[in-house]
Each structure stands twice: as structure tokens, then as C-alpha cells.
Amino acid sequence: MSHSELPADLTDSTTGESVTIQTEQGLYVDPKALSAHLPALSYRGDALYMEQVSIDELAKQYGTPCYVYSKQAILDVYQAYTDSFASLNHQVCYAVKANSNLAVLGVLAQAGAGFDIVSRGELMRVLAAGGAASRVVFSGVGKTYSDIEYALTQGIGCFNVESISELTLINEVAKSLNKPAPISLRVNPNVDAKTHPYISTGLKDNKFGITHEDALAVYQQAADLSHIDIVGIDCHIGSQLTEVEPFVAALDKVIELIHSLRDAGIELQHIDLGGGLGVRYIDETPVSIDEFAQALLPKLSELGLTVFFEPGRSIVANAGVLLTQVDVLKPTEHKNFAIVDAAMNDLIRPALYQAEMAVIPSMLPSAGIDTDGTQPWDIVGAICETGDFLAKDRLLSLATGDVLAITGAGAYGFTMSSNYNSRPRASEVMVSGDSHQLIRKRETIEALYADEALWQAQ
Ligand code: LLP
């Protein structure tokens, strides 16, 4: 079967319908149909392009493994958030952890984004990229004295506080700097986000936030502290949520609290709904930003508060690909392994969360799934771990030297990469129209041990 002969549902680019065929041997992801769902990518003839630039050219010029991001795709999703919530005072605080490259942060800062950070390092990146400290919210369960001191000195917009002990510490630091600290409490609403357990955060069993039941009392405690300025309420229930119901359930719980706070004389300026909106990696059908807005707007507009969001994945995931080259083909009696030059140190999501990400060729083979050339392959790295895989049982037609693009890799790709097996981290490139720029050099191996020393003590 050639691409043009694929069943209609595989080539439909306008609906959420399947772009895959599951056979006994493995999963076939139709590259053309998939790319039709990814705004930054398209096939021109047989060649894969990001915006106006050929993927093969990028691989040739910058080498592999290499992360490539589309500037336009990032801006389009940011704009979709601001358009969908245009009827309300709102602030999109991009979650830096998803992709913290300075170029990505700079593009978003220029567009007017705020930022959600979880470390001093992320704040330093935001400032280096030209972001405004006043539009930064600081999340995370373990802020230290020096983190807080730095953030307060820089004038950040809000600390999202996750415990009484953090609240007390922030007050102490603020007192020593004689500068009141703006805070929200992160409320844990005990709502099931129905996502992978490692990325679910809004359940009682999770380490995050202050329980819904305790929140009012902690707010009252905060109101009595000399250097705490209560400005908002915050909640984040998890990541890669594909349905809107858990967001609505969490919002309802937070609204309940806002009413109790008002009754107790505590007035807020903003409500922060966190991040978490899911994306389509292969066949998922996540709620769209517009549907998300339609479900929340009626409830939000009654509150009269500024609304903050902290999206990470939904802004950058599908703006990025990881390019990798096939180095070795190793068919065995039971399995075929394609060993590529990217590995779990470059992209850990498949190994850590059993995430299924699409793998598509930079150059289409002459025909589709039923040709002799298509076989099931495990796409694996060269790391000495069985868990080092990027995709399993994928029907592909492969030859050594082929360049593959792993899609959806713009979020939690490079930021979660490591140097395991003394592998230098990949380069990063940004594409805009027909231009492209190296936005992070590939690490050198020497740099990996430059700060180490031989044992010399006598
Ligand atoms: N705000 C807070 C407080 C968060 O903890 C997170 C993500 C976000 C916002 C952004 O959520 P997003 O819109 O990206 O879903 N490494 C995992 C995802 C971990 C998410 C952690 N927190 C993955 O690759 O799936």
C-alpha cells in the first residue's frame, strides 16, 4: 500500500482521527498524516521540512543528535492562549522547565509572556533572556533561603507557597530584606488528573501543595505574618491532561476556597490554574486550548480576578523535533534493533514514562506500510541499559545513515537530558521561516570533565 492508497482516516489532517495502523508486528505511524497535525512540519515531495527549511539540510549542517524548534509554532500556541482568554485579565506564565533554552525564553518574553519557575537557575535564565521578573511566579516544594532571597531581590511577581514551613521562611527572608513578599498558596485539590502517576500532582498522596482542607487556616496564618503580602491562589494538578473535567473539578474547589477567603476578609488579586494541558503526540485527542477556555471562562469571569496559567508542554512540545541518525541496523531472530545516535540521555521520556512519541523519516521511502522494506524496529540508543529505547515495535523502512525525526520533543526533551555514559548533550537549533540558527552548541567531551580533578592528596 502506498501513502496515497492509505485508508481515508489515515490521511485526514483536519480531525483528531487515527494516523496509525496497529498490526501484529508493530505500529505504523503514517508520516504524512501525522505531520498534517504538526503545524511546524510538512513533507514537500518526499522531504520533511520544518517551516521553510529541509530537515536533511539541518542534520547535515548541525549534525545529529540535534533538537530543532520552530519559532512560529511556539508563538502560535502562546497566541492561542492569549486569544482564547482575551475577555479576561490574564497572564500566561510559560513553565520554563519544559524547555529553558534562552532563545525559546527570549521569543516568549518578547511576545509578552510571564514565566513559571522552580529554581534560582530558571529565574537567572529568564532574566538573561530578557524576561521581566515582575511577571514570574516561583513554584516548587523546596525553595531555599538563598533562592527566596535572590527572587525577592529581583522583584518576582509571586511565590507559589507549598507548605507552612516555606511560608515562615519567606516571611523571615522578606523581613531581613525589609521587602514584603507577594504570595499565593498552592492548593492541592485532591483531584485525579487521570494522567501518568509520575506527572500527577493534585492528589493527597502527592508531595505538592497545601491540602484543600487546611488552606483557609494557612491563609489566616499568612495574613498574620508581618512581611507576607497575599496576592493569589494557585493550583496545578498534573501534566499531559487530555480532558477538561479535572481542570473544571479543580477550579470548582479553588472557587469554593476563594469564597471562604472572602468571608474571612482575605481578598485576592489573581487565581493561578497552573499548566497541564496535554498535546497530541501520536493519536491522543487532547482538549483544544479554545475548548479549555470555553469550559473555564464562565466560572472565571464571575470571580473578577486576574487569571494566570502556567503552560509548558502545550507551548513547546510540538514545536520541536529531535533529529537522530541511524548508525547500526541489528536484526535478530526475535527483534530488529535500529541503533541511533540519540539515546535515553538525550530524550528520557520513553524510558521514564513509557511515553510513545512518533518517529518519522526525513525522507519518505518510496512506498508505505505493506512494502517489503517495512519492518518492525525498536529504535534504541547506544547506552548500556535495556531501558535505553526511544520507540518500540515501529513499522519503518530503514537504512543506516537515515535521518529520523522524533516529534513532540520540544518539551521535556533537552531539559531532561543528561551526560550518562559520558555523552555530550545535543545541539539545539531554532528555525524561523527560511532561516535557522544554532541556539546551543553541542557539548564537547572535554567540557564534560573540565571541572573534575585527579585525586592528589597524600
Ligand atoms: N506548573 C507547575 C507547578 C508544574 O509542576 C508544571 C509541570 C507545569 C506548570 C507545566 O506543566 P505542563 O503544562 O508542561 O504540563 N517531565 C514530564 C512532565 C513533568 C511536568 C512537571 N510539572 C514529561 O515529560 O511528561
Coordinates of C-alpha atoms and ligand atoms in Angstrom, one line a residue:
M1 CA 0.0 0.0 0.0
S2 CA 1.5 3.4 -0.9
H3 CA 0.8 6.6 1.0
S4 CA -1.8 7.6 -1.5
E5 CA -3.6 4.3 -1.0
L6 CA -3.8 4.5 2.8
P7 CA -7.3 4.3 4.2
A8 CA -9.0 7.7 4.3
D9 CA -8.9 8.0 8.1
L10 CA -5.1 7.9 7.9
T11 CA -4.8 10.8 5.6
D12 CA -7.4 13.0 7.2
S13 CA -5.5 16.0 8.5
T14 CA -8.4 18.0 9.9
T15 CA -9.8 15.8 12.6
G16 CA -8.5 14.0 15.6
E17 CA -8.7 10.7 13.8
S18 CA -6.1 8.0 13.8
V19 CA -2.8 8.4 11.9
T20 CA -1.7 4.9 12.9
I21 CA -2.3 1.3 11.9
Q22 CA -1.6 -1.3 14.7
T23 CA -0.6 -4.6 13.1
E24 CA 0.6 -7.8 14.9
Q25 CA 4.2 -6.8 14.1
G26 CA 4.1 -3.3 15.3
L27 CA 2.7 0.2 15.0
Y28 CA 2.8 2.1 11.7
V29 CA 2.6 5.9 12.1
D30 CA 1.8 7.5 8.8
P31 CA 4.4 10.3 8.5
K32 CA 2.4 12.5 6.1
A33 CA -0.9 12.2 8.1
L34 CA 1.0 12.8 11.4
S35 CA 2.8 15.8 10.1
A36 CA -0.5 17.3 9.0
H37 CA -1.3 17.6 12.7
L38 CA 2.0 19.2 13.5
P39 CA 1.9 22.8 12.3
A40 CA 5.7 23.3 12.0
L41 CA 6.3 20.2 9.9
S42 CA 5.4 19.2 6.4
Y43 CA 6.6 16.9 3.6
R44 CA 7.4 18.6 0.4
G45 CA 7.5 15.8 -2.1
D46 CA 9.3 13.2 0.0
A47 CA 11.4 15.5 2.1
L48 CA 10.5 16.6 5.6
Y49 CA 10.6 20.4 6.3
M50 CA 10.3 22.5 9.4
E51 CA 8.8 25.8 8.3
Q52 CA 10.7 26.5 5.1
V53 CA 13.8 24.5 6.0
S54 CA 14.7 21.0 4.9
I55 CA 15.3 18.7 7.9
D56 CA 18.1 16.9 6.0
E57 CA 19.9 20.2 5.4
L58 CA 19.7 20.9 9.2
A59 CA 21.0 17.5 10.0
K60 CA 23.9 18.0 7.6
Q61 CA 24.8 21.4 8.8
Y62 CA 24.4 20.9 12.6
G63 CA 25.0 17.2 12.9
T64 CA 22.9 14.8 15.0
P65 CA 21.6 14.3 17.6
C66 CA 20.1 17.8 17.4
Y67 CA 16.9 19.4 18.7
V68 CA 15.2 21.7 16.3
Y69 CA 12.4 24.2 17.3
S70 CA 10.0 26.2 15.2
K71 CA 9.8 29.8 16.4
Q72 CA 6.4 30.3 14.7
A73 CA 4.9 27.1 16.3
I74 CA 5.9 28.4 19.8
L75 CA 4.4 31.8 19.1
D76 CA 1.2 30.4 17.6
V77 CA 0.3 28.4 20.7
Y78 CA 1.2 31.3 23.0
Q79 CA -1.1 33.4 20.9
A80 CA -3.9 30.8 21.1
Y81 CA -3.8 31.0 24.9
T82 CA -3.9 34.8 24.9
D83 CA -6.7 34.9 22.2
S84 CA -8.8 32.3 24.0
F85 CA -8.7 34.2 27.3
A86 CA -8.8 37.7 25.7
S87 CA -12.0 38.5 27.5
L88 CA -10.3 38.3 30.9
N89 CA -7.3 40.0 32.5
H90 CA -4.8 37.2 32.2
Q91 CA -1.1 36.3 32.2
V92 CA 0.4 33.3 30.6
C93 CA 3.4 32.2 32.7
Y94 CA 5.3 29.7 30.5
A95 CA 6.7 26.8 32.5
V96 CA 10.4 27.1 32.0
K97 CA 11.1 23.5 32.9
A98 CA 9.6 22.3 29.6
N99 CA 12.3 24.0 27.5
S100 CA 14.6 26.5 29.0
N101 CA 16.8 27.4 26.1
L102 CA 17.5 31.2 26.2
A103 CA 16.2 31.6 22.6
V104 CA 12.9 29.9 23.4
L105 CA 12.5 32.1 26.6
G106 CA 13.5 35.2 24.6
V107 CA 10.9 34.6 21.9
L108 CA 8.2 34.2 24.6
A109 CA 9.4 37.2 26.6
Q110 CA 9.2 39.4 23.5
A111 CA 5.7 38.2 23.0
G112 CA 4.8 39.4 26.5
A113 CA 4.8 36.1 28.3
G114 CA 5.5 35.7 32.0
F115 CA 7.2 32.7 33.4
D116 CA 6.7 29.9 35.9
I117 CA 10.0 28.9 37.5
V118 CA 11.1 26.2 40.0
S119 CA 14.6 27.2 40.8
R120 CA 17.1 30.1 41.0
G121 CA 18.7 28.8 37.8
E122 CA 15.4 29.1 35.9
L123 CA 15.0 32.6 37.2
M124 CA 18.5 33.5 36.1
R125 CA 17.7 32.1 32.6
V126 CA 14.5 34.1 32.3
L127 CA 16.3 37.3 33.3
A128 CA 19.2 36.5 30.9
A129 CA 16.6 36.1 28.1
G130 CA 15.1 39.5 28.8
G131 CA 12.0 38.3 30.8
A132 CA 10.5 40.6 33.4
A133 CA 10.9 39.4 37.0
S134 CA 7.6 41.0 37.9
R135 CA 5.9 38.5 35.5
V136 CA 7.5 35.5 37.2
V137 CA 5.8 33.0 39.5
F138 CA 8.0 30.8 41.6
S139 CA 6.7 27.3 42.2
G140 CA 8.2 24.2 43.8
V141 CA 8.2 22.4 47.1
G142 CA 11.8 23.1 48.3
K143 CA 12.7 26.7 47.9
T144 CA 15.8 27.5 50.0
Y145 CA 16.7 30.7 51.8
S146 CA 19.1 31.8 49.1
D147 CA 16.5 31.0 46.3
I148 CA 14.0 33.2 48.1
E149 CA 16.4 36.0 48.8
Y150 CA 17.5 36.1 45.1
A151 CA 13.9 36.0 43.8
L152 CA 12.7 38.7 46.2
T153 CA 15.7 41.0 45.4
Q154 CA 15.0 40.6 41.7
G155 CA 11.3 41.6 42.4
I156 CA 9.4 38.5 41.2
G157 CA 5.7 38.6 40.9
C158 CA 4.6 35.8 43.3
F159 CA 5.8 32.9 45.3
N160 CA 3.5 29.9 45.0
V161 CA 3.9 28.6 48.5
E162 CA 3.6 24.8 49.2
S163 CA 4.0 24.5 53.0
I164 CA 3.8 26.3 56.3
S165 CA 7.5 26.0 56.7
E166 CA 8.1 27.6 53.4
L167 CA 5.7 30.4 54.3
T168 CA 7.6 31.1 57.5
L169 CA 10.9 31.1 55.7
I170 CA 9.7 33.5 53.1
N171 CA 8.5 35.8 55.8
E172 CA 11.9 35.6 57.5
V173 CA 13.8 36.5 54.3
A174 CA 11.3 39.3 53.4
K175 CA 11.8 40.7 56.9
S176 CA 15.6 40.7 56.6
L177 CA 15.4 42.5 53.2
N178 CA 12.6 44.7 54.5
K179 CA 10.6 43.9 51.4
P180 CA 7.2 42.3 51.7
A181 CA 6.9 39.0 49.7
P182 CA 3.9 38.5 47.3
I183 CA 2.5 35.0 47.8
S184 CA -0.2 32.6 46.7
L185 CA -0.8 29.3 48.4
R186 CA -0.7 26.3 46.1
V187 CA -3.8 24.3 47.0
N188 CA -3.9 20.6 46.4
P189 CA -7.5 20.0 45.5
N190 CA -7.3 16.2 45.6
V191 CA -8.5 15.8 42.0
D192 CA -7.5 12.9 39.8
A193 CA -5.8 14.3 36.7
K194 CA -6.1 10.9 35.0
T195 CA -2.5 11.0 33.7
H196 CA 0.7 9.1 34.2
P197 CA 1.3 8.7 38.0
Y198 CA 4.7 10.3 37.8
I199 CA 3.2 13.5 36.4
S200 CA 0.1 13.7 38.5
T201 CA 0.4 16.3 41.3
G202 CA -3.0 17.1 42.6
L203 CA -3.7 14.1 44.7
K204 CA -3.5 13.8 48.5
D205 CA -0.7 11.3 48.1
N206 CA 1.5 13.7 46.1
K207 CA 4.1 15.9 47.7
F208 CA 2.6 19.1 46.2
G209 CA 0.6 21.9 47.7
I210 CA -1.4 22.5 50.8
T211 CA -4.5 20.4 51.2
H212 CA -7.8 21.9 50.4
E213 CA -9.0 21.3 54.0
D214 CA -6.0 23.2 55.5
A215 CA -5.8 26.0 53.1
L216 CA -8.1 28.5 54.8
A217 CA -6.2 28.2 58.1
V218 CA -2.9 28.6 56.4
Y219 CA -4.1 31.7 54.6
Q220 CA -5.2 33.1 58.0
Q221 CA -1.7 32.3 59.4
A222 CA -0.2 34.1 56.3
A223 CA -2.3 37.1 56.9
D224 CA -0.8 37.5 60.4
L225 CA 2.8 37.4 59.2
S226 CA 4.5 40.8 59.0
H227 CA 6.2 40.6 55.6
I228 CA 3.8 38.5 53.6
D229 CA 1.5 40.1 51.0
I230 CA -1.3 37.7 50.0
V231 CA -1.9 38.2 46.3
G232 CA -3.4 35.0 44.9
I233 CA -4.3 31.3 45.0
D234 CA -2.7 28.6 42.9
C235 CA -3.2 25.0 41.8
H236 CA -1.6 22.6 39.4
I237 CA -2.9 19.1 39.2
G238 CA -0.7 17.4 36.7
S239 CA 0.6 17.2 33.2
Q240 CA -0.5 15.9 29.8
L241 CA -4.2 16.1 30.8
T242 CA -6.3 15.3 27.7
E243 CA -9.7 16.0 29.2
V244 CA -11.1 19.2 30.6
E245 CA -13.1 17.7 33.5
P246 CA -10.2 17.5 36.0
F247 CA -9.4 21.2 35.4
V248 CA -13.0 22.1 36.0
A249 CA -13.2 20.0 39.1
A250 CA -10.0 21.7 40.5
L251 CA -11.3 25.1 39.6
D252 CA -14.6 24.4 41.5
K253 CA -12.6 23.5 44.6
V254 CA -10.5 26.6 44.3
I255 CA -13.5 28.8 43.8
E256 CA -15.1 27.4 47.0
L257 CA -11.9 28.4 48.8
I258 CA -11.9 31.9 47.3
H259 CA -15.5 32.4 48.7
S260 CA -14.4 31.2 52.1
L261 CA -11.4 33.6 52.0
R262 CA -13.6 36.5 51.1
D263 CA -15.9 35.6 54.0
A264 CA -12.8 35.7 56.2
G265 CA -11.8 39.1 54.9
I266 CA -8.9 37.9 52.7
E267 CA -9.2 39.4 49.2
L268 CA -7.1 38.1 46.3
Q269 CA -5.9 39.6 43.1
H270 CA -5.3 36.5 41.0
I271 CA -6.1 32.9 40.5
D272 CA -3.4 30.7 39.0
L273 CA -4.6 27.5 37.3
G274 CA -1.2 26.0 36.7
G275 CA -0.3 24.2 33.5
G276 CA -1.0 20.7 32.3
L277 CA -2.9 20.9 29.1
G278 CA -1.9 17.8 27.0
V279 CA -0.7 17.6 23.4
R280 CA -1.2 15.1 20.6
Y281 CA 2.0 13.0 20.4
I282 CA 0.5 10.4 18.0
D283 CA -3.2 9.6 18.4
E284 CA -4.2 11.4 21.5
T285 CA -7.1 13.7 21.2
P286 CA -6.5 16.4 23.9
V287 CA -8.9 19.1 24.5
S288 CA -8.0 22.2 22.5
I289 CA -7.0 25.5 24.1
D290 CA -10.2 27.0 22.9
E291 CA -12.4 24.2 24.4
F292 CA -10.4 24.5 27.6
A293 CA -11.1 28.2 27.6
Q294 CA -14.8 27.7 26.9
A295 CA -15.2 25.3 29.8
L296 CA -13.4 27.6 32.3
L297 CA -14.4 31.1 31.2
P298 CA -17.9 31.3 32.6
K299 CA -16.6 30.4 36.1
L300 CA -13.5 32.5 35.9
S301 CA -15.2 35.7 34.6
E302 CA -17.6 35.7 37.7
L303 CA -14.6 35.9 40.0
G304 CA -13.3 39.3 38.9
L305 CA -9.7 38.2 39.4
T306 CA -6.7 38.2 37.0
V307 CA -6.1 34.6 35.8
F308 CA -2.6 33.1 35.5
F309 CA -1.8 29.9 33.6
E310 CA 1.5 28.0 33.7
P311 CA 1.6 26.0 30.4
G312 CA 4.8 24.3 29.4
R313 CA 4.3 21.3 27.3
S314 CA 1.4 22.6 25.2
I315 CA 3.5 25.6 24.1
V316 CA 6.7 23.9 23.1
A317 CA 6.2 20.1 22.6
N318 CA 5.0 20.1 19.0
A319 CA 7.2 23.0 18.1
G320 CA 10.2 20.7 18.4
V321 CA 11.8 17.5 17.0
L322 CA 14.9 15.5 17.9
L323 CA 16.9 14.6 14.9
T324 CA 18.9 11.4 15.0
Q325 CA 20.8 9.3 12.6
V326 CA 20.6 5.5 12.2
D327 CA 24.0 4.2 12.9
V328 CA 23.6 0.4 13.1
L329 CA 20.8 -2.0 12.0
K330 CA 20.8 -5.1 14.0
P331 CA 18.1 -7.6 13.0
T332 CA 17.9 -10.6 15.3
E333 CA 15.7 -13.6 15.4
H334 CA 13.2 -12.0 17.8
K335 CA 13.6 -8.3 17.3
N336 CA 15.1 -5.8 14.9
F337 CA 17.1 -3.0 16.6
A338 CA 17.9 0.3 14.9
I339 CA 20.7 1.8 16.9
V340 CA 20.6 5.6 16.5
D341 CA 22.9 8.4 17.7
A342 CA 20.4 9.8 20.2
A343 CA 19.7 7.9 23.4
M344 CA 17.9 8.0 26.7
N345 CA 20.3 10.6 27.9
D346 CA 19.0 12.9 25.1
L347 CA 15.3 12.0 25.4
I348 CA 14.3 10.1 28.6
R349 CA 10.5 10.3 28.2
P350 CA 10.0 6.9 26.6
A351 CA 12.2 5.2 29.2
L352 CA 10.8 7.1 32.2
Y353 CA 7.1 7.4 31.4
Q354 CA 6.7 4.7 28.7
A355 CA 5.9 7.8 26.5
E356 CA 5.0 6.9 22.9
M357 CA 6.5 9.5 20.6
A358 CA 6.3 9.4 16.8
V359 CA 9.4 8.6 14.8
I360 CA 9.2 9.8 11.2
P361 CA 11.8 9.8 8.4
S362 CA 13.4 12.9 7.0
M363 CA 12.9 11.4 3.6
L364 CA 9.9 9.3 2.8
P365 CA 10.5 5.8 1.5
S366 CA 9.0 5.2 -1.9
A367 CA 6.0 3.3 -0.5
G368 CA 4.1 2.8 2.7
I369 CA 3.4 0.1 5.2
D370 CA 3.0 -3.0 3.1
T371 CA 6.2 -2.8 1.1
D372 CA 8.9 -5.4 1.6
G373 CA 11.1 -2.7 3.1
T374 CA 8.9 -2.0 6.1
Q375 CA 9.8 -4.0 9.2
P376 CA 9.2 -3.6 12.9
W377 CA 12.1 -1.8 14.6
D378 CA 13.0 -0.9 18.1
I379 CA 14.6 2.5 17.9
V380 CA 17.3 2.4 20.6
G381 CA 20.3 4.3 21.7
A382 CA 23.9 3.1 22.3
I383 CA 23.7 3.3 26.1
C384 CA 24.3 0.3 28.2
E385 CA 20.8 -0.1 29.6
T386 CA 17.9 -2.2 28.3
G387 CA 15.7 0.8 29.2
D388 CA 17.5 2.9 26.6
F389 CA 14.9 3.0 23.9
L390 CA 13.2 5.8 22.1
A391 CA 10.4 3.8 20.5
K392 CA 9.4 0.1 20.3
D393 CA 7.9 -2.0 17.5
R394 CA 7.6 0.7 14.9
L395 CA 7.0 -0.3 11.3
L396 CA 9.6 1.6 9.3
S397 CA 11.7 1.2 6.3
L398 CA 15.3 1.9 7.5
A399 CA 18.8 2.1 6.2
T400 CA 22.0 3.1 8.0
G401 CA 22.6 6.8 7.6
D402 CA 18.9 7.7 7.5
V403 CA 17.9 10.7 9.5
L404 CA 14.8 10.3 11.7
A405 CA 12.8 13.0 13.5
I406 CA 11.2 12.2 16.9
T407 CA 8.3 14.5 17.1
G408 CA 6.8 16.2 20.1
A409 CA 10.3 16.6 21.5
G410 CA 10.2 20.3 22.1
A411 CA 9.0 19.8 25.7
Y412 CA 10.9 17.9 28.4
G413 CA 13.4 16.8 25.8
F414 CA 16.6 18.7 26.1
T415 CA 15.8 20.0 29.6
M416 CA 15.7 16.4 30.9
S417 CA 18.8 15.3 29.1
S418 CA 22.0 14.2 30.8
N419 CA 25.6 13.2 30.3
Y420 CA 25.1 9.5 31.2
N421 CA 27.7 7.3 29.6
S422 CA 29.8 10.5 29.1
R423 CA 27.7 11.5 26.2
P424 CA 27.8 15.2 25.3
R425 CA 24.4 16.8 25.2
A426 CA 22.8 17.5 21.8
S427 CA 22.9 20.8 19.9
E428 CA 19.8 23.0 19.6
V429 CA 18.6 25.0 16.6
M430 CA 15.8 27.4 16.0
V431 CA 14.1 27.8 12.7
S432 CA 12.1 30.8 11.6
G433 CA 10.7 30.9 8.0
D434 CA 13.7 30.0 5.8
S435 CA 16.3 31.0 8.4
H436 CA 17.8 28.9 11.2
Q437 CA 20.3 29.5 14.0
L438 CA 22.3 27.4 16.4
I439 CA 20.9 28.3 19.8
R440 CA 23.1 25.8 21.8
K441 CA 26.3 24.3 20.7
R442 CA 26.7 20.6 21.0
E443 CA 28.7 20.0 24.2
T444 CA 32.3 18.9 23.8
I445 CA 33.5 15.8 25.6
E446 CA 36.4 17.8 27.2
A447 CA 33.8 20.1 28.8
L448 CA 32.2 17.1 30.5
Y449 CA 35.3 16.6 32.7
A450 CA 36.8 20.1 32.6
D451 CA 35.7 20.8 36.2
E452 CA 36.9 17.5 37.6
A453 CA 40.3 16.9 39.2
L454 CA 42.6 13.9 39.7
W455 CA 43.0 12.8 43.3
Q456 CA 46.2 14.3 44.5
A457 CA 46.1 14.2 48.3
Q458 CA 49.0 12.5 50.0
Ligands
LLP1 N1 3.3 24.4 36.8 C1 3.8 23.5 37.7 C2 3.8 23.9 39.1 C3 4.3 22.3 37.3 O1 4.8 21.5 38.2 C4 4.4 22.0 35.9 C5 4.9 20.8 35.4 C6 3.8 23.0 35.0 C7 3.3 24.2 35.5 C8 3.8 22.8 33.5 O2 3.0 21.7 33.1 P1 2.8 21.4 31.6 O3 1.9 22.5 31.0 O4 4.1 21.3 30.9 O5 2.1 20.1 31.6 N2 8.7 15.6 32.5 C9 7.3 15.3 32.4 C10 6.4 16.4 32.7 C11 6.6 16.9 34.1 C12 5.7 18.1 34.5 C13 6.1 18.7 35.8 N3 5.4 19.9 36.2 C14 7.1 14.7 31.0 O6 8.0 14.7 30.2 O7 6.0 14.3 30.6

